[in-house]
Amino acid sequence: MFLLRRSTSVVSRQLLAPGRHAWAPIQPVAWTASRQYAKRPKKAKLKRPKAKLKPLTFPIPPYISANNLANLLKMNINTLIGDLKKLGFEKAKADYIISRDYIELILEEYSYQLPSGREIVTPENVYDELKQPADPKALKDRPPVVTIMGHVDHGKTTILDYLRKSSIVSQEFGGITQHIGAFQVVTPVSKRKITFLDTPGHEAFLKMRERGANITDIVVLVVSAEDSIKPQTIEAIKHVKKSGNELIVAITKVDKLRSAKEKETVINKIMNDLLQHEIHAEDLGGNVPVIPISAKSGENMDLLEENIILVSDGMELQAEVGKNTLVEGWILESEVQKTLGNVSTVLIKKGIIRKGAVLLSGNTYCKVRNLIGENGASVAMATPAQAVEVTGWKQLPMAGDQVIQVDSEAIAKKYVGKRLHLIELEKEASTVDKMNEARALVHETPTDLGTDDTEPEPVVPEGPRSVNFIVKADFYGSLEAITESISHLGNDEVICKVVEASVGIPTINDLSLARITDSVILCFNLGNLPGDVLNNKEKIEIRQYTVIYKLIEDVTERLTENLEPIYEDKVIATADIKEIFMFDLKHKVIRIAGCKVNNGKLTRNSLVKITRGPEEKVIFDGKLATLKQGKEAAKEVTKGNECGVTFDDFEDYLAGDKILVYEKVKVPRYL
């Protein structure tokens, strides 16, 4: 059995008129096949003469054993197995299970006429047939969608704050934006609408930034005048090149530069740094506008707006808004709100969304109950390039999924069921792979196992120990970022395992799962949790966070605490054995070591080692049994004093031996 995976996925623009405009449908996706247990040579062919195509007289099953396939083809099983091995199925046996995709390849080799229109339908493309063909007559101008990208703390949110005359920065925990925000603003100078996507800068939000670059028209790359190019700046440049978006560079924090000369020097340095990454500034003969700005003082902000409008005008951005145009869009975020239930933020790609519309996304659908604009008020409709909150989802859609309008809930249910069925088939494919592997092992196991009656050695679990967590967050985007950030933490001794990840406050099921799996529940940006959750009967530990890097630090610390402890011996005192005294006690002679403490102190039950000779060979490692000064027992004997000692079950010491008093010190360990 093999699994299909998408090798490329590029969202590009379609040229419906001179210049660039409008989002185009996702281009057909290239698919590659990879087998887990049998790899077919790139150009493996059966050496058969070209034959006339034979009609296929039976339906192609999703899975079939080699033996049953031989029966369908009315051929000898050994011949089929031989041909399968020539095609690359090295482990093929009579009971080897073959998937539909491989069955079709095999039938092609045997010159069977396969039905036309055999495009592989997957959970990712099952809704493509619902999409309408492009209608140039329904095209109208739309606002540009602009993404602010760059390194953490380079001033991305401050730019939006200036444009919207709001206070986003003061509302963000830890001074960083932690989920995608979508806002449509009217620029103060040109009075034109621009939709901004504010993507987070923290490194944990890699996928969210990539998603932002792929659903936008223009990227404003923010570069701080203080720091120039940083790791996430480079990452953003890669996303821009991959997506094909137009680029504008904004050099922020220029108000902190003290003179015009210093400003010129810094700007030239940044433009040269950009050149190293093949970003050619207009001032250096390229085509990328580079604008020094200060969102705090307002310096050159009008110039940034003018450049965004200028670039968007050159792109001739349009979208379909015809009377019969069905809505398409993207899920930017999803969350559960106490008063509204399942809510998603949808960025409209085409069409006009209104209350009552039926939308399909991922594994769920909704009949739009309400549309909420960016100011929190209900709106009657939303047009292309506008972001709007949609309520009425049966379940939460996933951030990043496409949204498609259908005519009725019946159609939505039908296609959701079809997609879920395909997902189940993929799970079955994984099961079939395991069955083939198990059967291959059985075939390879020697039949003569001998008559050795020795008992088998106990099986010791191998691999690292897992520390379990359940993640709950406010948004799917945050959930995705947290899960990806902590899932890879660990080493060959201990690993982080995310047992469950979902949006919303912890439920009874979450608490039960945490008890069963011995998990800690991590809550991100969920506000004040109910008392019955925090003081739950299950006594489950619940940790709350508002900043992602603090959550990551705590998970790392928890993993570190679960590493096997390592101790080293630290010498804290030394003494020399000067003489050996014999003491007769009830018909038993006891050897007593007369010692002098050189440094530190001896105490009862001290851990000690006795060494002998210049090579300091250890002849005893144990505890002190008794400690006396004169005839009296002593609790401790300090430096420069003499004492008599005995040791647990050891008397083979001699004058001249040395006593090392030590303690076990735990060595700090790190992942």
XYZ file of C-alpha atoms in Angstrom:
671
model
C 0.000 0.000 0.000
C 1.205 3.492 -0.597
C 0.127 6.894 0.577
C -0.428 9.897 -1.642
C 1.013 13.212 -0.622
C 0.987 16.628 -2.190
C 4.383 17.619 -3.537
C 3.573 21.202 -4.511
C 0.856 23.644 -3.705
C 1.070 27.093 -5.201
C -1.651 29.696 -5.093
C -1.046 31.996 -8.052
C -2.870 34.748 -9.847
C -4.756 34.133 -13.063
C -4.416 36.614 -15.894
C -7.954 37.333 -16.974
C -7.048 40.741 -18.461
C -3.819 42.673 -19.114
C -1.931 43.073 -15.886
C -2.364 41.083 -12.724
C -5.547 40.961 -10.733
C -7.872 38.810 -8.705
C -7.170 35.691 -6.818
C -7.138 32.739 -9.168
C -8.341 29.265 -8.275
C -5.756 27.016 -6.701
C -3.821 25.475 -9.549
C -4.048 21.719 -10.125
C -1.864 20.001 -7.586
C 0.911 17.644 -8.565
C 0.820 14.371 -6.674
C 3.567 11.875 -5.987
C 3.270 8.351 -4.708
C 5.521 6.785 -2.102
C 5.391 3.202 -0.921
C 6.320 2.332 2.583
C 7.265 -1.287 2.011
C 7.789 -1.641 -1.749
C 9.400 0.872 -4.051
C 8.757 0.648 -7.741
C 11.671 1.574 -10.071
C 11.079 4.855 -11.884
C 10.662 3.228 -15.304
C 9.855 -0.336 -14.405
C 7.954 -2.051 -17.227
C 6.963 -5.602 -17.942
C 8.659 -6.839 -21.096
C 5.469 -7.525 -23.021
C 4.725 -6.776 -26.661
C 2.248 -3.965 -27.249
C -1.228 -5.447 -27.149
C -4.669 -4.205 -28.016
C -6.411 -2.745 -25.000
C -8.671 -5.229 -23.251
C -12.019 -4.158 -21.769
C -12.257 -4.100 -17.981
C -15.094 -6.424 -16.941
C -14.995 -5.889 -13.166
C -15.063 -2.846 -10.855
C -11.729 -1.859 -9.309
C -11.891 -2.486 -5.527
C -10.195 -0.139 -3.043
C -8.011 -3.024 -1.767
C -7.409 -6.598 -2.920
C -4.965 -9.392 -2.137
C -2.593 -10.582 -4.849
C -4.313 -13.985 -4.801
C -7.785 -12.495 -5.420
C -6.418 -10.185 -8.103
C -4.952 -13.218 -9.888
C -8.400 -14.831 -9.783
C -10.017 -11.691 -11.256
C -7.415 -11.591 -14.030
C -7.728 -15.363 -14.526
C -4.007 -15.916 -14.312
C -1.604 -18.038 -12.277
C -0.778 -16.517 -8.898
C 2.928 -17.325 -9.281
C 3.016 -15.472 -12.606
C 1.356 -12.433 -11.027
C 3.737 -12.458 -8.055
C 6.706 -12.699 -10.419
C 5.425 -9.716 -12.392
C 4.760 -7.752 -9.189
C 8.367 -8.279 -8.103
C 9.572 -7.066 -11.501
C 7.481 -3.931 -10.959
C 9.177 -3.311 -7.598
C 6.892 -5.112 -5.133
C 9.775 -7.041 -3.586
C 7.743 -8.418 -0.664
C 4.794 -9.552 -2.800
C 3.181 -12.827 -1.668
C -0.232 -14.381 -2.269
C -1.667 -12.540 0.751
C -0.024 -9.182 -0.079
C -2.687 -6.443 -0.109
C -2.668 -3.998 -3.026
C -4.396 -0.613 -3.049
C -6.626 0.720 -5.822
C -3.940 3.049 -7.155
C -1.482 0.182 -7.590
C -4.208 -2.051 -8.992
C -4.717 0.517 -11.741
C -0.981 0.617 -12.474
C -0.902 -3.179 -12.698
C -3.957 -3.241 -14.995
C -2.252 -0.736 -17.255
C 0.759 -3.051 -17.491
C -1.582 -5.854 -18.555
C -3.094 -3.615 -21.273
C -6.549 -3.203 -19.730
C -8.722 -0.269 -20.785
C -9.275 1.819 -17.665
C -12.243 4.155 -17.312
C -11.573 7.796 -18.217
C -11.642 10.615 -15.690
C -9.610 8.704 -13.139
C -8.211 11.773 -11.391
C -7.302 10.862 -7.843
C -9.824 12.308 -5.408
C -8.368 13.145 -2.004
C -9.630 14.938 1.120
C -7.740 18.014 -0.101
C -9.365 18.286 -3.550
C -12.768 16.663 -2.997
C -14.512 20.066 -3.013
C -12.851 21.309 -6.223
C -15.769 20.170 -8.398
C -18.002 22.634 -6.524
C -15.986 25.623 -7.700
C -17.399 27.741 -10.504
C -15.421 28.493 -13.658
C -14.126 32.045 -13.931
C -16.638 34.602 -15.220
C -14.796 37.679 -16.624
C -18.103 39.583 -16.897
C -18.592 39.457 -13.116
C -15.198 41.004 -12.333
C -15.052 44.236 -10.364
C -12.214 46.115 -8.680
C -11.457 45.105 -5.130
C -9.146 46.404 -2.367
C -5.670 44.923 -2.012
C -4.933 42.445 0.752
C -1.690 43.408 2.442
C 0.332 41.348 4.895
C 2.755 42.896 7.356
C 5.673 40.503 7.859
C 9.056 40.616 9.539
C 11.040 39.789 12.649
C 9.577 39.930 16.145
C 9.478 43.418 17.711
C 10.360 45.225 14.490
C 7.217 47.372 14.619
C 4.642 45.524 12.507
C 1.698 46.061 14.840
C 2.684 49.677 15.447
C 2.258 50.378 11.727
C -1.317 49.040 11.801
C -1.929 50.922 15.034
C -1.053 54.152 13.290
C -3.219 53.407 10.262
C -6.270 52.401 12.313
C -5.752 54.947 15.043
C -6.306 52.153 17.577
C -4.305 50.606 20.388
C -3.449 47.094 19.276
C -0.010 47.177 20.885
C -1.368 47.875 24.366
C -3.791 44.951 24.055
C -1.164 42.377 23.116
C 0.339 40.254 25.895
C 4.111 40.407 26.093
C 4.253 43.053 23.360
C 3.823 40.527 20.534
C 0.898 39.703 18.274
C -0.139 36.096 18.776
C -2.803 35.417 16.141
C -3.650 36.710 12.687
C -5.704 39.894 12.788
C -7.527 41.086 9.673
C -8.667 44.704 9.392
C -9.922 46.846 6.527
C -8.930 50.486 6.765
C -9.499 53.621 4.730
C -6.141 55.308 4.209
C -5.965 58.892 5.515
C -4.380 60.279 2.342
C -5.822 58.400 -0.641
C -9.131 57.461 1.028
C -8.850 53.987 -0.481
C -9.650 50.718 1.273
C -6.821 48.331 2.173
C -7.250 45.014 3.979
C -4.347 44.300 6.301
C -3.386 40.909 7.688
C -1.199 41.293 10.742
C 0.870 38.109 10.951
C 2.746 37.351 14.181
C 6.506 37.763 14.270
C 7.411 35.215 16.949
C 9.260 32.226 15.494
C 6.589 29.831 16.788
C 4.086 31.148 14.249
C 5.865 29.856 11.133
C 2.795 28.311 9.513
C 0.635 31.315 10.272
C 3.106 33.638 8.565
C 3.354 31.305 5.587
C -0.438 31.147 5.366
C -0.576 34.941 5.453
C 1.844 35.216 2.534
C -0.184 32.769 0.464
C -3.537 34.547 0.688
C -2.331 38.081 0.176
C -1.518 40.388 -2.745
C 1.191 42.618 -1.307
C 3.651 41.957 1.485
C 5.059 44.844 3.502
C 8.349 43.531 4.835
C 9.226 45.352 8.048
C 12.931 45.779 8.817
C 14.044 47.607 11.939
C 16.637 50.352 11.500
C 18.209 49.078 14.734
C 18.571 45.393 13.780
C 18.485 45.149 9.956
C 17.986 41.589 8.596
C 17.116 38.961 11.230
C 16.190 35.227 10.978
C 12.442 35.786 10.616
C 13.090 38.531 8.062
C 14.911 35.963 5.921
C 12.065 33.492 6.437
C 9.528 36.127 5.332
C 11.585 36.845 2.193
C 11.472 33.132 1.315
C 7.683 33.087 1.719
C 7.302 36.148 -0.506
C 9.417 34.581 -3.255
C 7.506 31.308 -2.982
C 4.089 32.967 -3.116
C 4.895 35.445 -5.900
C 3.435 38.393 -3.992
C 4.441 41.968 -4.675
C 6.866 43.352 -2.078
C 7.309 46.678 -0.323
C 10.026 47.132 2.320
C 9.357 49.428 5.269
C 12.399 50.413 7.357
C 10.946 51.148 10.796
C 12.128 53.062 13.873
C 13.977 55.701 11.852
C 12.914 58.232 14.491
C 15.614 56.708 16.712
C 18.364 57.707 14.260
C 19.970 60.918 15.442
C 21.013 62.609 12.208
C 20.296 62.656 8.495
C 23.746 61.219 7.836
C 23.174 58.309 10.228
C 19.765 57.689 8.627
C 21.301 57.605 5.148
C 24.034 55.209 6.321
C 21.559 52.824 7.980
C 19.170 52.825 4.999
C 22.012 52.109 2.557
C 23.251 49.260 4.774
C 19.787 47.683 4.934
C 19.335 47.986 1.146
C 22.698 46.253 0.666
C 21.692 43.564 3.174
C 18.480 43.035 1.194
C 20.530 42.755 -1.974
C 22.274 39.721 -0.458
C 18.847 38.046 -0.466
C 18.061 39.141 -4.049
C 15.745 41.971 -3.008
C 16.592 44.866 -5.330
C 15.578 48.280 -3.995
C 14.325 50.956 -6.392
C 17.110 53.296 -5.268
C 19.632 50.686 -6.438
C 17.984 50.196 -9.812
C 15.555 47.477 -8.727
C 11.765 47.289 -8.567
C 11.093 47.021 -4.815
C 10.052 50.223 -3.012
C 12.066 50.736 0.208
C 10.521 53.342 2.487
C 11.986 54.597 5.790
C 9.135 55.207 8.228
C 8.285 55.838 11.851
C 4.846 54.672 12.915
C 5.276 56.555 16.198
C 5.989 59.968 14.693
C 4.107 59.356 11.435
C 7.162 60.039 9.297
C 6.634 58.825 5.703
C 3.503 56.834 6.622
C 1.595 58.641 3.872
C 4.345 57.588 1.448
C 3.886 53.942 2.513
C 0.131 54.182 1.854
C 0.698 55.760 -1.552
C 3.097 52.978 -2.521
C 0.625 50.271 -1.483
C -2.116 51.900 -3.584
C 0.300 52.469 -6.482
C 1.445 48.849 -6.510
C -2.131 47.545 -6.207
C -3.296 49.762 -9.093
C -0.591 48.234 -11.268
C -1.851 44.774 -10.363
C -5.417 45.594 -11.505
C -6.899 43.617 -8.624
C -10.379 42.324 -9.324
C -12.768 39.689 -8.011
C -16.068 38.175 -9.124
C -19.151 39.654 -7.473
C -21.866 38.591 -9.914
C -25.415 37.864 -8.816
C -24.882 34.120 -9.179
C -21.280 34.052 -7.992
C -20.802 31.580 -5.154
C -18.607 32.702 -2.282
C -15.065 31.435 -1.930
C -12.616 32.441 0.769
C -10.212 31.407 3.494
C -10.529 30.677 7.188
C -8.146 33.018 8.974
C -9.044 32.021 12.526
C -11.546 29.958 14.507
C -12.592 30.118 18.127
C -15.409 29.223 20.495
C -17.072 32.304 21.970
C -19.274 31.924 25.020
C -22.196 33.889 23.609
C -21.850 33.032 19.909
C -20.567 29.459 19.842
C -18.344 28.413 16.952
C -16.993 31.498 15.200
C -14.524 31.804 12.317
C -12.892 34.786 10.666
C -13.305 34.453 6.885
C -11.415 36.464 4.282
C -13.646 36.710 1.186
C -11.934 35.786 -2.093
C -14.926 36.071 -4.464
C -18.665 36.558 -4.234
C -20.735 38.371 -1.630
C -21.510 36.590 1.623
C -24.859 37.235 3.303
C -26.787 35.827 6.235
C -28.381 32.490 5.429
C -25.644 31.393 3.003
C -24.455 27.787 3.354
C -20.670 27.517 3.590
C -18.473 24.438 3.415
C -14.976 24.261 4.945
C -12.820 21.284 5.892
C -14.890 18.703 7.756
C -17.754 21.008 8.634
C -20.306 23.465 7.250
C -22.554 26.245 8.426
C -25.675 28.151 7.569
C -24.539 31.697 8.274
C -26.378 32.892 11.342
C -24.648 36.259 11.668
C -21.851 38.313 10.129
C -19.757 40.475 12.446
C -17.499 43.241 11.192
C -14.165 44.306 12.640
C -15.796 46.802 15.000
C -17.932 44.069 16.588
C -21.205 45.145 14.961
C -23.367 42.946 12.718
C -23.095 43.595 8.986
C -25.558 42.676 6.246
C -22.901 41.347 3.855
C -19.188 41.070 3.157
C -17.463 41.605 -0.189
C -14.144 40.360 -1.654
C -10.994 41.253 0.306
C -13.107 41.892 3.416
C -12.604 39.914 6.631
C -15.714 39.079 8.613
C -16.592 36.840 11.552
C -19.070 34.106 10.628
C -21.252 32.324 13.181
C -23.338 29.183 12.795
C -20.675 26.506 12.186
C -21.610 22.965 13.180
C -18.006 22.431 14.261
C -14.959 24.696 14.272
C -13.277 24.846 10.852
C -9.496 24.764 10.744
C -7.492 27.947 10.199
C -6.100 27.944 6.670
C -8.936 25.870 5.154
C -10.786 27.121 2.101
C -14.423 28.209 2.278
C -16.845 27.349 -0.537
C -20.518 28.295 -0.779
C -23.025 25.609 -1.761
C -26.705 25.820 -2.586
C -28.101 23.860 0.351
C -27.295 22.133 3.604
C -28.050 18.774 1.939
C -25.214 19.344 -0.536
C -22.920 20.443 2.294
C -23.681 17.293 4.300
C -23.098 15.127 1.227
C -19.643 16.551 0.524
C -18.573 16.600 4.168
C -19.534 12.915 4.328
C -17.561 12.246 1.150
C -14.494 13.967 2.585
C -14.735 12.086 5.878
C -15.008 8.826 3.919
C -11.783 9.654 2.061
C -10.066 10.411 5.360
C -11.177 6.996 6.634
C -9.754 5.386 3.496
C -6.418 7.051 4.213
C -6.504 5.585 7.714
C -7.301 2.184 6.219
C -4.315 2.617 3.919
C -2.086 2.988 6.953
C -3.607 -0.171 8.447
C -3.008 -2.081 5.216
C 0.640 -1.007 5.240
C 1.034 -2.422 8.733
C -0.685 -5.664 7.711
C 1.674 -6.081 4.751
C 4.664 -5.424 6.979
C 3.467 -7.944 9.591
C 2.838 -10.602 6.940
C 6.252 -9.966 5.418
C 7.830 -10.579 8.830
C 5.886 -13.833 9.192
C 7.102 -15.030 5.794
C 10.689 -14.149 6.700
C 10.619 -15.895 10.116
C 12.509 -19.240 10.055
C 10.218 -22.251 10.558
C 12.858 -24.314 12.396
C 13.028 -22.657 15.756
C 14.794 -25.577 17.535
C 13.893 -26.996 20.913
C 15.527 -24.465 23.162
C 13.426 -24.441 26.333
C 15.132 -21.422 27.895
C 12.732 -18.740 28.974
C 12.700 -15.620 26.819
C 14.258 -12.520 28.303
C 11.734 -9.963 29.523
C 10.954 -7.294 26.971
C 12.274 -3.938 28.098
C 10.490 -0.958 26.554
C 12.845 0.929 24.287
C 12.904 4.563 23.290
C 12.426 7.797 25.201
C 9.851 8.285 27.931
C 7.001 10.620 26.974
C 5.766 13.531 29.072
C 2.144 14.179 28.130
C 0.329 17.471 27.597
C -3.146 18.561 26.516
C -3.171 21.956 24.802
C -6.152 24.314 24.885
C -6.039 27.704 23.162
C -8.195 30.623 22.103
C -7.610 30.267 18.350
C -6.704 27.461 15.981
C -3.714 29.440 14.725
C -2.315 29.741 18.239
C -3.083 26.077 18.852
C -1.200 25.082 15.705
C 1.804 27.219 16.615
C 2.014 25.915 20.193
C 1.670 22.289 19.131
C 4.392 22.617 16.521
C 6.669 24.482 18.942
C 6.584 21.891 21.712
C 6.044 18.631 19.816
C 9.694 18.382 18.779
C 11.093 19.110 22.252
C 13.045 16.344 23.975
C 15.966 14.008 23.387
C 16.699 10.276 23.374
C 15.564 10.004 27.021
C 12.398 12.067 27.202
C 10.014 13.571 24.634
C 7.023 15.890 24.648
C 3.775 14.267 23.551
C 0.706 16.365 22.758
C -2.128 13.970 23.578
C -4.894 16.347 22.498
C -5.107 19.899 21.154
C -8.328 21.865 20.764
C -9.878 25.311 21.032
C -11.803 26.467 24.108
C -11.707 25.993 27.872
C -10.960 22.494 29.245
C -14.003 20.210 29.308
C -14.875 17.180 31.432
C -13.566 14.991 28.619
C -10.264 16.867 28.655
C -9.942 16.354 32.403
C -10.741 12.640 32.098
C -8.229 12.237 29.279
C -5.606 14.084 31.319
C -6.172 11.705 34.235
C -5.950 8.608 32.039
C -2.819 9.783 30.201
C -1.186 11.545 33.172
C -1.145 14.819 31.231
C -0.731 18.451 32.214
C -3.273 20.795 30.592
C -1.731 23.914 29.024
C -4.174 26.800 28.507
C -3.225 29.689 26.231
C -5.052 33.042 26.241
C -8.259 31.592 27.707
C -8.783 34.328 30.295
C -10.176 33.478 33.718
C -11.046 29.801 33.861
C -14.111 28.600 35.821
C -13.487 27.480 39.386
C -14.694 23.952 38.729
C -11.977 23.642 36.056
C -9.120 25.036 38.132
C -10.188 23.123 41.267
C -11.255 20.007 39.408
C -12.048 16.770 41.230
C -9.525 14.901 39.095
C -6.716 16.994 40.659
C -5.356 17.640 37.159
C -2.611 20.246 36.935
C -3.711 23.163 34.733
C -1.241 25.829 33.663
C -2.288 29.147 32.127
C -0.257 31.348 29.761
C -0.637 34.552 27.777
C 2.798 34.533 26.125
C 3.875 31.594 24.000
C 7.587 31.607 24.804
C 6.792 31.306 28.535
C 4.704 28.216 27.744
C 7.583 26.730 25.730
C 10.026 27.448 28.574
C 7.782 25.689 31.101
C 7.345 22.630 28.883
C 11.123 22.466 28.433
C 11.584 22.698 32.206
C 9.042 19.905 32.794
C 10.870 17.670 30.308
C 14.192 18.473 31.957
C 12.785 17.480 35.360
C 11.916 14.078 33.896
C 15.463 13.317 32.761
C 17.168 10.527 34.688
C 19.165 12.201 37.486
C 22.950 11.987 37.347
C 25.001 12.406 40.518
C 28.686 13.057 41.024
C 30.763 12.586 44.204
C 31.935 15.793 45.841
C 34.662 15.440 48.515
C 33.811 17.632 51.514
C 36.390 16.393 54.081
C 39.563 14.274 54.375
C 41.257 12.430 57.231
C 44.314 10.217 57.676
C 44.303 6.912 59.547
C 47.249 7.262 61.965
C 46.954 4.120 64.115
C 44.867 0.978 64.514
C 43.489 0.224 67.981
C 42.125 -3.123 69.085
C 39.117 -3.085 71.418
C 37.810 -6.222 73.131
C 34.035 -6.209 73.384
C 32.167 -9.292 74.678
C 34.608 -11.832 73.299
C 34.851 -9.895 70.048
C 37.851 -7.835 69.011
C 36.958 -4.611 67.180
C 39.430 -2.694 65.047
C 39.217 1.059 65.523
C 40.888 3.525 63.206
C 42.562 6.395 64.979
C 42.280 9.369 62.634
C 43.129 13.034 62.308
C 40.822 15.287 60.306
C 42.795 17.299 57.735
C 39.935 19.502 56.485
C 36.176 19.680 56.604
C 34.421 17.588 59.217
C 33.423 13.980 59.875
C 29.851 13.285 60.951
C 27.956 10.132 61.845
C 26.747 8.161 58.841
C 28.964 10.160 56.494
C 29.538 8.630 53.078
C 33.225 7.773 52.910
C 35.804 6.181 50.662
C 39.063 4.687 51.931
C 42.019 4.911 49.560
C 45.416 3.262 49.790
C 48.848 3.949 48.348
C 50.151 6.576 45.966
C 47.730 5.382 43.278
C 44.873 6.112 45.734
C 43.117 2.835 45.051
C 39.633 2.757 46.620
C 39.387 -0.213 49.014
C 36.074 0.732 50.634
C 33.022 2.789 49.679
C 30.327 3.021 52.327
C 29.342 4.727 55.564
C 30.879 5.539 58.928
C 29.491 3.232 61.611
C 30.723 4.984 64.769
C 32.494 8.245 65.562
C 34.110 8.891 68.957
C 36.400 11.361 70.639
C 38.025 9.635 73.603
C 35.399 7.352 75.106
C 32.463 9.585 74.174
C 30.401 9.356 71.013
C 30.622 12.486 68.885
C 28.165 13.976 66.410
C 30.942 15.560 64.391
C 34.708 16.084 64.441
C 36.178 19.139 62.753
C 39.501 20.004 61.124
C 42.658 19.431 63.200
C 40.987 17.143 65.752
C 41.567 13.439 66.351
C 38.916 10.743 66.614
C 38.229 7.036 66.419
C 36.006 5.602 63.728
C 34.611 2.320 62.508
C 32.959 1.503 59.183
C 29.944 -0.532 58.114
C 31.053 -4.156 57.630
C 34.672 -3.247 56.886
C 37.830 -3.603 59.029
C 40.608 -4.209 56.505
C 42.059 -0.725 56.795
C 45.672 0.046 57.694
C 47.619 2.934 59.137
C 48.447 5.332 56.302
C 45.143 4.862 54.516
C 43.201 8.025 53.695
C 39.526 8.721 54.362
C 37.576 10.817 51.861
C 34.228 12.107 53.092
C 31.888 12.893 50.150
C 28.338 13.710 49.258
C 26.238 12.926 46.190
C 25.625 16.100 44.182
C 22.962 16.151 41.467
C 24.383 17.288 38.153
C 22.197 19.817 36.284
C 20.871 18.354 33.028
C 19.553 20.088 29.931
C 17.693 18.972 26.829
